[in-house]
Coordinates of C-alpha atoms and ligand atoms in Angstrom, one line a residue:
M1 CA -57.6 124.2 -5.1
Q2 CA -58.2 126.6 -8.0
L3 CA -57.6 130.3 -7.3
V4 CA -59.4 133.0 -9.2
N5 CA -58.8 136.7 -9.9
P6 CA -61.6 138.4 -8.0
A7 CA -61.8 141.2 -10.6
T8 CA -62.4 138.9 -13.5
E9 CA -63.3 135.5 -12.0
E10 CA -60.6 134.0 -14.2
P11 CA -58.5 131.1 -12.8
I12 CA -55.0 132.2 -11.9
A13 CA -53.4 129.2 -10.3
E14 CA -54.1 125.7 -9.0
L15 CA -52.5 124.8 -5.7
E16 CA -52.3 121.4 -3.8
Q17 CA -53.9 121.6 -0.4
A18 CA -51.9 120.1 2.5
G19 CA -53.5 117.8 5.0
V20 CA -52.6 116.9 8.6
E21 CA -49.7 114.7 7.5
E22 CA -48.0 117.5 5.5
T23 CA -48.6 119.9 8.5
D24 CA -46.9 117.4 10.8
V25 CA -44.0 117.1 8.5
A26 CA -43.6 121.0 8.4
V27 CA -43.8 121.2 12.2
A28 CA -41.1 118.4 12.4
R29 CA -38.9 120.3 10.0
A30 CA -39.3 123.5 12.0
K31 CA -38.5 121.7 15.2
A32 CA -35.4 120.1 13.7
A33 CA -34.2 123.6 12.4
F34 CA -34.7 125.3 15.8
P35 CA -31.4 124.5 17.6
A36 CA -29.2 125.6 14.7
W37 CA -31.3 128.8 14.1
R38 CA -31.1 129.6 17.7
A39 CA -27.4 129.4 17.6
V40 CA -27.0 131.8 14.7
T41 CA -25.3 134.9 16.1
P42 CA -27.4 138.1 16.5
A43 CA -25.4 139.9 13.9
D44 CA -25.9 137.1 11.3
R45 CA -29.6 136.8 12.1
A46 CA -30.0 140.5 11.5
R47 CA -28.0 140.2 8.3
L48 CA -30.3 137.4 7.0
L49 CA -33.4 139.5 7.8
R50 CA -31.9 142.5 6.1
R51 CA -31.2 140.4 3.1
L52 CA -34.8 139.2 3.0
A53 CA -36.0 142.8 3.2
T54 CA -33.7 143.7 0.3
L55 CA -35.1 140.8 -1.8
V56 CA -38.6 141.9 -1.1
E57 CA -37.7 145.3 -2.4
E58 CA -35.9 143.9 -5.5
N59 CA -38.9 141.6 -6.2
G60 CA -41.4 144.3 -5.2
E61 CA -43.2 144.7 -8.5
E62 CA -43.7 140.9 -8.9
L63 CA -45.0 140.6 -5.3
A64 CA -47.4 143.5 -5.8
R65 CA -48.7 142.0 -9.1
I66 CA -49.3 138.7 -7.3
E67 CA -51.2 140.4 -4.5
T68 CA -53.3 142.4 -6.9
R69 CA -54.3 139.4 -9.0
N70 CA -55.0 137.2 -6.0
V71 CA -56.8 139.7 -3.7
G72 CA -58.2 142.2 -6.2
K73 CA -56.3 145.1 -4.5
P74 CA -55.6 148.3 -6.5
I75 CA -52.0 148.0 -7.7
S76 CA -51.0 151.2 -5.9
D77 CA -52.2 149.7 -2.6
S78 CA -50.3 146.5 -3.3
R79 CA -47.1 148.4 -4.0
G80 CA -47.5 150.3 -0.7
E81 CA -48.1 147.1 1.2
V82 CA -45.0 145.4 -0.3
A83 CA -42.9 148.4 0.6
M84 CA -44.2 148.0 4.2
V85 CA -43.2 144.3 4.2
A86 CA -39.6 145.3 3.4
D87 CA -39.7 147.9 6.1
V88 CA -41.0 145.4 8.6
F89 CA -38.0 143.0 7.9
H90 CA -35.6 146.0 8.1
F91 CA -37.1 147.0 11.4
Y92 CA -36.8 143.5 12.9
A93 CA -33.3 143.1 11.6
G94 CA -32.5 146.1 13.6
A95 CA -34.4 144.8 16.6
V96 CA -32.6 141.5 16.9
D97 CA -30.0 142.8 19.4
K98 CA -32.1 145.4 21.1
H99 CA -34.7 143.3 22.9
H100 CA -32.7 142.5 26.0
G101 CA -33.1 141.3 29.5
E102 CA -32.6 143.1 32.8
T103 CA -30.5 142.8 36.0
I104 CA -32.7 143.3 39.1
P105 CA -31.4 144.3 42.5
V106 CA -32.2 141.5 45.0
A107 CA -30.7 140.2 48.3
G108 CA -27.9 137.7 48.3
G109 CA -26.9 137.7 44.7
V110 CA -27.5 138.9 41.2
D111 CA -30.8 138.4 39.3
M112 CA -31.0 138.6 35.6
T113 CA -33.6 137.9 32.9
F114 CA -33.3 136.4 29.4
R115 CA -35.7 136.6 26.5
E116 CA -35.8 133.0 25.3
P117 CA -37.4 131.9 22.0
L118 CA -40.6 129.8 22.2
G119 CA -39.5 127.2 19.6
V120 CA -41.9 126.4 16.7
V121 CA -44.6 129.0 16.2
G122 CA -47.7 128.6 14.0
L123 CA -48.7 131.7 12.1
I124 CA -52.3 131.8 10.7
V125 CA -53.1 134.6 8.3
P126 CA -56.4 136.0 6.7
W127 CA -57.0 136.9 3.1
N128 CA -57.4 140.7 3.3
F129 CA -53.7 141.6 3.8
P130 CA -51.9 138.3 3.0
L131 CA -48.3 139.5 2.6
N132 CA -48.4 142.3 5.2
I133 CA -49.9 140.3 8.0
S134 CA -47.5 137.4 7.2
S135 CA -44.5 139.8 7.7
W136 CA -45.9 141.3 10.9
K137 CA -45.7 137.8 12.4
L138 CA -42.6 136.5 10.6
G139 CA -40.4 139.5 11.5
P140 CA -40.6 139.4 15.3
A141 CA -40.9 135.5 15.3
L142 CA -37.6 135.2 13.4
A143 CA -35.9 138.0 15.2
S144 CA -36.6 136.2 18.5
C145 CA -35.0 133.0 17.2
N146 CA -38.2 131.0 16.6
T147 CA -38.8 128.7 13.6
V148 CA -42.2 129.0 12.0
V149 CA -45.0 127.2 10.1
L150 CA -47.0 129.9 8.2
K151 CA -50.5 129.1 7.0
P152 CA -51.9 131.6 4.6
A153 CA -55.7 131.9 3.9
E154 CA -57.2 129.4 1.5
L155 CA -58.1 132.1 -1.1
T156 CA -54.9 134.0 -1.1
P157 CA -51.8 131.9 -0.5
L158 CA -49.7 133.0 -3.6
S159 CA -47.7 135.9 -2.0
A160 CA -46.9 133.9 1.1
V161 CA -45.6 131.0 -1.0
R162 CA -43.3 133.5 -2.9
L163 CA -42.2 135.0 0.4
G164 CA -41.1 131.6 1.6
E165 CA -39.0 131.2 -1.5
L166 CA -37.4 134.6 -0.9
A167 CA -36.6 133.6 2.7
L168 CA -34.6 130.6 1.4
E169 CA -32.9 132.8 -1.3
A170 CA -31.9 135.2 1.5
G171 CA -30.0 132.4 3.1
I172 CA -32.4 131.7 6.0
P173 CA -31.7 128.0 6.6
E174 CA -34.1 125.3 5.3
G175 CA -36.8 124.4 7.8
V176 CA -36.8 127.8 9.6
V177 CA -39.7 129.2 7.5
N178 CA -42.3 126.6 6.3
V179 CA -45.3 127.8 4.3
V180 CA -48.1 125.3 4.3
V181 CA -51.1 125.9 2.0
G182 CA -54.3 124.4 3.2
K183 CA -57.7 124.7 4.9
G184 CA -58.1 126.4 8.2
S185 CA -60.2 123.6 9.5
I186 CA -57.4 121.1 8.7
V187 CA -54.0 122.7 8.6
G188 CA -54.9 125.6 11.0
Q189 CA -56.6 123.3 13.4
R190 CA -53.7 120.9 13.4
L191 CA -51.2 123.7 14.2
V192 CA -53.5 124.8 17.1
E193 CA -53.5 121.2 18.5
H194 CA -50.0 120.2 17.7
P195 CA -48.0 119.5 20.9
D196 CA -44.8 120.7 19.3
V197 CA -46.2 124.1 18.4
A198 CA -45.5 126.5 21.2
K199 CA -47.6 129.5 20.1
I200 CA -50.2 130.5 17.5
G201 CA -50.0 134.0 16.1
F202 CA -53.5 134.4 14.6
T203 CA -55.2 137.1 12.6
G204 CA -58.8 136.5 11.4
S205 CA -62.4 136.6 12.5
T206 CA -63.4 136.8 16.1
E207 CA -65.4 133.6 15.7
V208 CA -62.4 131.6 14.5
G209 CA -60.2 133.3 17.1
R210 CA -62.4 132.1 19.8
S211 CA -62.0 128.5 18.6
V212 CA -58.2 129.0 18.3
M213 CA -58.2 130.1 21.9
E214 CA -60.2 127.1 23.0
G215 CA -58.0 124.7 21.0
A216 CA -54.9 126.2 22.5
A217 CA -56.0 125.5 26.0
A218 CA -55.3 121.7 25.7
T219 CA -51.5 122.4 25.4
I220 CA -51.5 125.8 27.2
K221 CA -50.2 127.3 23.9
R222 CA -49.4 131.0 23.8
V223 CA -51.8 132.8 21.5
T224 CA -51.9 136.3 20.0
L225 CA -55.3 137.1 18.5
E226 CA -55.8 140.0 16.1
L227 CA -59.5 139.8 15.3
G228 CA -62.4 141.8 13.9
G229 CA -63.4 145.4 14.5
K230 CA -66.2 147.9 14.2
S231 CA -64.3 151.1 14.6
A232 CA -65.8 154.5 15.0
N233 CA -64.7 157.6 13.1
V234 CA -65.9 160.4 15.5
I235 CA -66.5 163.8 13.9
F236 CA -67.1 166.7 16.2
A237 CA -68.7 169.9 15.0
D238 CA -65.5 171.8 15.7
A239 CA -63.5 169.6 13.4
D240 CA -62.1 170.6 10.0
L241 CA -65.2 169.1 8.4
E242 CA -63.8 169.4 4.8
A243 CA -60.6 167.4 5.8
A244 CA -62.6 164.8 7.8
A245 CA -65.1 164.3 5.0
A246 CA -62.4 164.0 2.4
A247 CA -60.6 161.3 4.4
A248 CA -63.6 159.4 5.7
P249 CA -64.4 157.3 2.5
Y250 CA -60.8 155.9 2.3
A251 CA -61.0 154.9 6.0
V252 CA -63.9 152.5 5.3
F253 CA -63.8 151.8 1.5
G254 CA -60.0 151.1 1.4
N255 CA -59.3 147.5 0.5
A256 CA -63.0 147.4 -0.5
G257 CA -63.9 147.6 3.2
Q258 CA -62.2 144.3 3.9
D259 CA -60.0 145.9 6.6
C260 CA -60.2 145.0 10.3
C261 CA -59.5 148.7 11.0
A262 CA -62.3 150.0 8.7
R263 CA -63.9 153.0 10.3
S264 CA -67.3 151.6 9.4
R265 CA -69.3 153.6 12.0
I266 CA -69.1 157.3 11.1
L267 CA -70.3 159.2 14.2
V268 CA -71.2 162.8 13.5
E269 CA -72.1 165.6 16.0
R270 CA -75.7 166.5 15.3
S271 CA -75.1 170.2 14.9
A272 CA -72.7 169.5 12.0
Y273 CA -74.6 166.4 10.6
D274 CA -76.3 167.9 7.5
R275 CA -73.2 169.8 6.4
F276 CA -70.9 166.8 7.0
L277 CA -73.3 164.4 5.1
E278 CA -73.2 166.7 2.0
L279 CA -69.4 166.7 2.1
L280 CA -69.2 162.9 2.7
V281 CA -71.5 162.0 -0.2
E282 CA -69.4 164.3 -2.5
A283 CA -66.1 162.7 -1.3
T284 CA -67.5 159.2 -1.7
R285 CA -68.6 159.9 -5.2
G286 CA -64.9 160.6 -6.0
V287 CA -63.6 157.2 -5.0
K288 CA -62.3 155.5 -8.2
V289 CA -63.7 152.0 -8.4
G290 CA -62.5 149.6 -11.1
D291 CA -59.8 147.5 -12.6
P292 CA -57.2 146.9 -9.8
E293 CA -54.4 146.8 -12.4
A294 CA -55.1 150.4 -13.4
E295 CA -52.8 152.9 -11.8
S296 CA -55.5 155.3 -10.7
T297 CA -57.9 152.8 -9.2
E298 CA -58.7 153.3 -5.5
M299 CA -61.0 150.4 -4.8
G300 CA -61.3 147.0 -6.4
P301 CA -63.7 144.1 -6.0
L302 CA -64.5 142.0 -3.0
I303 CA -62.6 138.7 -2.5
S304 CA -65.4 136.3 -3.4
A305 CA -69.0 135.8 -4.5
E306 CA -69.7 134.6 -1.0
Q307 CA -68.3 137.7 0.6
R308 CA -70.4 139.9 -1.8
E309 CA -73.5 138.1 -0.7
K310 CA -72.7 138.6 2.9
V311 CA -72.0 142.3 2.4
A312 CA -75.2 142.8 0.4
S313 CA -77.2 141.3 3.3
F314 CA -76.4 144.5 5.3
V315 CA -78.1 146.9 2.9
D316 CA -81.9 146.8 2.8
G317 CA -83.9 149.4 1.1
E318 CA -82.5 152.5 -0.6
P319 CA -79.2 153.6 1.0
L320 CA -78.3 157.3 1.5
F321 CA -75.7 156.9 -1.3
R322 CA -74.6 154.2 -3.6
G323 CA -71.6 154.7 -5.9
D324 CA -70.8 153.1 -9.2
A325 CA -69.1 149.8 -9.7
P326 CA -68.3 147.7 -12.8
D327 CA -70.9 145.2 -13.8
G328 CA -70.3 141.9 -15.4
R329 CA -67.6 139.5 -14.1
G330 CA -65.9 140.1 -10.8
F331 CA -67.1 140.4 -7.3
W332 CA -68.0 144.1 -7.4
F333 CA -69.8 146.0 -4.8
P334 CA -70.3 149.8 -4.8
C335 CA -69.3 152.3 -2.0
T336 CA -72.5 152.5 0.1
L337 CA -73.5 155.0 2.8
V338 CA -76.4 154.2 5.1
E339 CA -77.9 156.3 7.9
A340 CA -78.3 154.1 10.9
S341 CA -78.7 153.9 14.6
N342 CA -76.0 152.2 16.6
D343 CA -78.4 149.4 17.4
D344 CA -78.9 148.4 13.7
R345 CA -77.2 145.3 12.5
V346 CA -75.0 147.3 10.0
A347 CA -73.6 149.2 13.0
R348 CA -73.2 146.2 15.3
E349 CA -71.6 143.6 13.1
E350 CA -68.4 143.7 11.0
V351 CA -69.5 144.1 7.4
F352 CA -66.1 143.6 5.8
G353 CA -67.2 145.3 2.7
P354 CA -67.7 148.9 1.4
V355 CA -70.7 149.8 3.6
A356 CA -70.5 152.7 6.1
A357 CA -73.1 153.5 8.7
V358 CA -73.5 157.2 9.5
I359 CA -74.8 157.8 13.0
P360 CA -75.5 161.2 14.7
F361 CA -74.5 162.0 18.3
A362 CA -75.6 164.7 20.7
D363 CA -72.4 165.7 22.6
E364 CA -69.0 164.4 23.8
D365 CA -70.4 162.0 26.4
D366 CA -72.8 160.6 23.8
A367 CA -70.0 160.1 21.3
I368 CA -67.9 158.1 23.8
R369 CA -70.9 156.0 24.8
L370 CA -71.7 155.1 21.2
A371 CA -68.0 154.5 20.2
N372 CA -67.8 152.0 23.1
A373 CA -71.1 150.4 22.5
T374 CA -69.6 147.4 20.6
P375 CA -68.0 144.2 21.6
Y376 CA -65.0 145.2 19.5
G377 CA -62.1 147.6 20.3
L378 CA -59.5 147.6 17.6
S379 CA -59.2 151.1 16.1
G380 CA -60.9 154.5 15.5
S381 CA -60.4 158.2 14.8
I382 CA -61.4 161.4 16.5
W383 CA -61.7 164.6 14.5
T384 CA -61.8 167.9 16.5
E385 CA -59.8 171.2 16.6
N386 CA -59.9 171.1 20.4
G387 CA -56.7 169.4 21.5
A388 CA -57.8 168.7 25.1
R389 CA -61.0 167.1 23.9
A390 CA -59.1 165.0 21.4
L391 CA -57.0 163.5 24.2
R392 CA -59.9 163.2 26.6
V393 CA -61.9 161.2 24.0
A394 CA -58.9 159.1 23.0
R395 CA -58.4 158.1 26.6
A396 CA -62.1 157.3 27.0
I397 CA -62.5 155.1 23.9
D398 CA -61.7 151.4 24.6
A399 CA -59.7 150.6 21.5
G400 CA -56.0 149.6 20.9
V401 CA -55.1 152.0 18.1
L402 CA -56.6 155.5 17.7
S403 CA -55.7 158.5 15.5
L404 CA -56.5 162.1 16.0
N405 CA -57.4 164.1 12.9
A406 CA -56.2 161.2 10.7
N407 CA -57.4 157.7 9.9
T408 CA -54.3 155.6 9.9
S409 CA -53.7 152.6 12.3
V410 CA -50.7 150.8 11.2
R411 CA -47.0 151.8 11.4
V412 CA -44.0 149.5 11.4
Q413 CA -42.6 151.1 14.6
T414 CA -45.8 151.2 16.8
P415 CA -47.9 148.6 18.6
F416 CA -51.0 147.4 16.8
G417 CA -53.8 145.3 18.3
G418 CA -57.1 145.3 20.0
F419 CA -59.1 145.7 23.2
K420 CA -62.1 143.6 24.1
Q421 CA -63.2 141.0 21.4
S422 CA -60.8 142.5 18.9
G423 CA -58.2 140.3 20.5
F424 CA -55.0 140.6 22.6
G425 CA -51.3 140.8 22.2
R426 CA -49.6 143.4 20.0
E427 CA -48.0 143.2 16.6
L428 CA -45.4 145.6 15.1
G429 CA -42.9 147.8 16.9
M430 CA -40.8 146.5 19.7
H431 CA -44.0 145.4 21.5
A432 CA -44.4 142.4 19.1
L433 CA -41.2 140.8 20.3
A434 CA -42.8 140.1 23.7
G435 CA -45.3 137.8 22.0
Y436 CA -42.6 135.7 20.5
S437 CA -40.4 135.2 23.5
E438 CA -40.6 134.0 27.1
I439 CA -38.9 135.7 30.0
K440 CA -36.5 133.5 32.0
N441 CA -35.4 134.6 35.4
V442 CA -32.0 133.5 36.7
F443 CA -30.7 134.1 40.2
V444 CA -26.9 133.8 40.9
A445 CA -25.9 133.5 44.5
T446 CA -22.9 135.7 45.3
Ligands
NAD501 P1 -61.0 133.7 9.2 O1 -61.1 133.8 10.6 O2 -62.1 133.0 8.4 O3 -59.7 133.0 8.7 C1 -58.4 133.4 9.2 C2 -57.4 132.3 9.0 O4 -57.8 131.3 10.0 C3 -57.4 131.7 7.7 O5 -56.0 131.3 7.3 C4 -58.2 130.4 7.9 O6 -57.8 129.4 7.0 C5 -57.8 130.0 9.3 N1 -58.8 129.2 10.0 C6 -60.1 129.0 9.7 N2 -60.6 128.1 10.5 C7 -59.6 127.7 11.4 C8 -59.6 126.8 12.5 N3 -60.6 126.1 12.9 N4 -58.4 126.7 13.1 C9 -57.3 127.4 12.8 N5 -57.3 128.2 11.7 C10 -58.5 128.4 11.0 O7 -60.9 135.2 8.7 P2 -60.8 135.8 7.2 O8 -62.2 135.7 6.7 O9 -59.7 135.2 6.5 O10 -60.4 137.3 7.5 C11 -61.3 138.2 7.8 C12 -61.3 138.5 9.3 O11 -60.0 138.8 9.8 C13 -62.1 139.7 9.7 O12 -62.9 139.4 10.8 C14 -61.1 140.8 10.0 O13 -61.5 141.8 10.9 C15 -60.0 140.0 10.6 N6 -58.8 140.7 10.5 C16 -58.2 141.2 11.7 C17 -57.0 141.9 11.6 C18 -56.4 142.4 12.9 O14 -55.2 142.7 12.9 N7 -57.1 142.6 14.0 C19 -56.4 142.1 10.4 C20 -57.0 141.6 9.3 C21 -58.2 140.9 9.3

């Protein structure tokens, strides 16, 4: 398959697509590598993960350039993401010997628990954060002694292929990390069905997630699903409106809106609505859209022509604001603000592009009702200077990752994942290890 640079539409690489047979070979390799990998001492496993983290750092600029050319991300974003990948492997190197079992008081003996690895795990990754999301799964999977078959997205496999090479270079034994490039409907589907794959760690759309869950039922595979979102950025009239407005564009136009955590519904208390809108338009005008290789660029193109067409279908008529974007080659789409009701399609469905719906609300109850009026529950933000209200609303919103007076969702040390149809299971932090291990309970009669 030919890969193109989304900013120029120029070909950048041609990769062979694996089929079912190659997938089966990779699973068999991972299965064969499991016993020896499991026997590696905790200290040595930690050392190998730390070496991988160091290699990611040492090859950071190359990895960032690959990601920028393949995904169209601004180079400064790619550098930040690569730095996070290294931190993820450092974190899980440290976690190897800190995820332990318990001893439990019982009658007649001693009861203890062990965290056993699952065996071979299949990791399926989307195109919006190819390297980051690969590492969020690889780190805890390897720390927990599993061997893996990693399938990157069709459009963006290059950084995962390079990461696989670095894993080998780090000394992680052959067969422990297998990267298989191919179609979701073939390689992904085969991993879901394969009887020797114990778990699927999936990130992608809710639609495909649903079919992964269905397919996993046949072999009672474990699944972790990180799916879509339609997150709310809730701005109360008592917030620091300047700060909230300055931050809001980056929370939805970052990664050109192709972010599962995009705060694509901006809910604004009616009494502050007009003032906030003025500030928001001004801030959105300031987003620097253009060549992803340029140091100062803040937003690049969309991933593909197909994605651009889908995003465009959400904007009918004249929007409240439309920014500038390069014309000519590349899958460009400008930052776009539309006024909407929460029932409009643009407020209900995941756009996955730089389009934000601005929606007024009456009071705190109304804000909570609107924030929760979606089948998704991934992320969101609450802006208010009233601390009690901030916590009240945070507890009332059905979402897995919220921030108060900030728009960030992802940290190496903290659990990340969704409520409702945004999926289940948690990545990152110590919580992710639970998804890559099985609890075994052993009773010893004394
Ligand atoms: P997608 O669901 O189309 O594809 C995701 C992955 O699944 C790809 O590797 C694809 O090849 C594979 N796949 C496709 N069909 C399959 C099948 N039948 N069986 C097994 N695997 C299959 O998603 P996408 O378009 O690559 O990514 C965008 C979506 O991902 C958005 O909905 C976004 O919200 C979501 N996402 C979620 C998170 C999160 O952590 N919650 C993070 C990033 C992206």
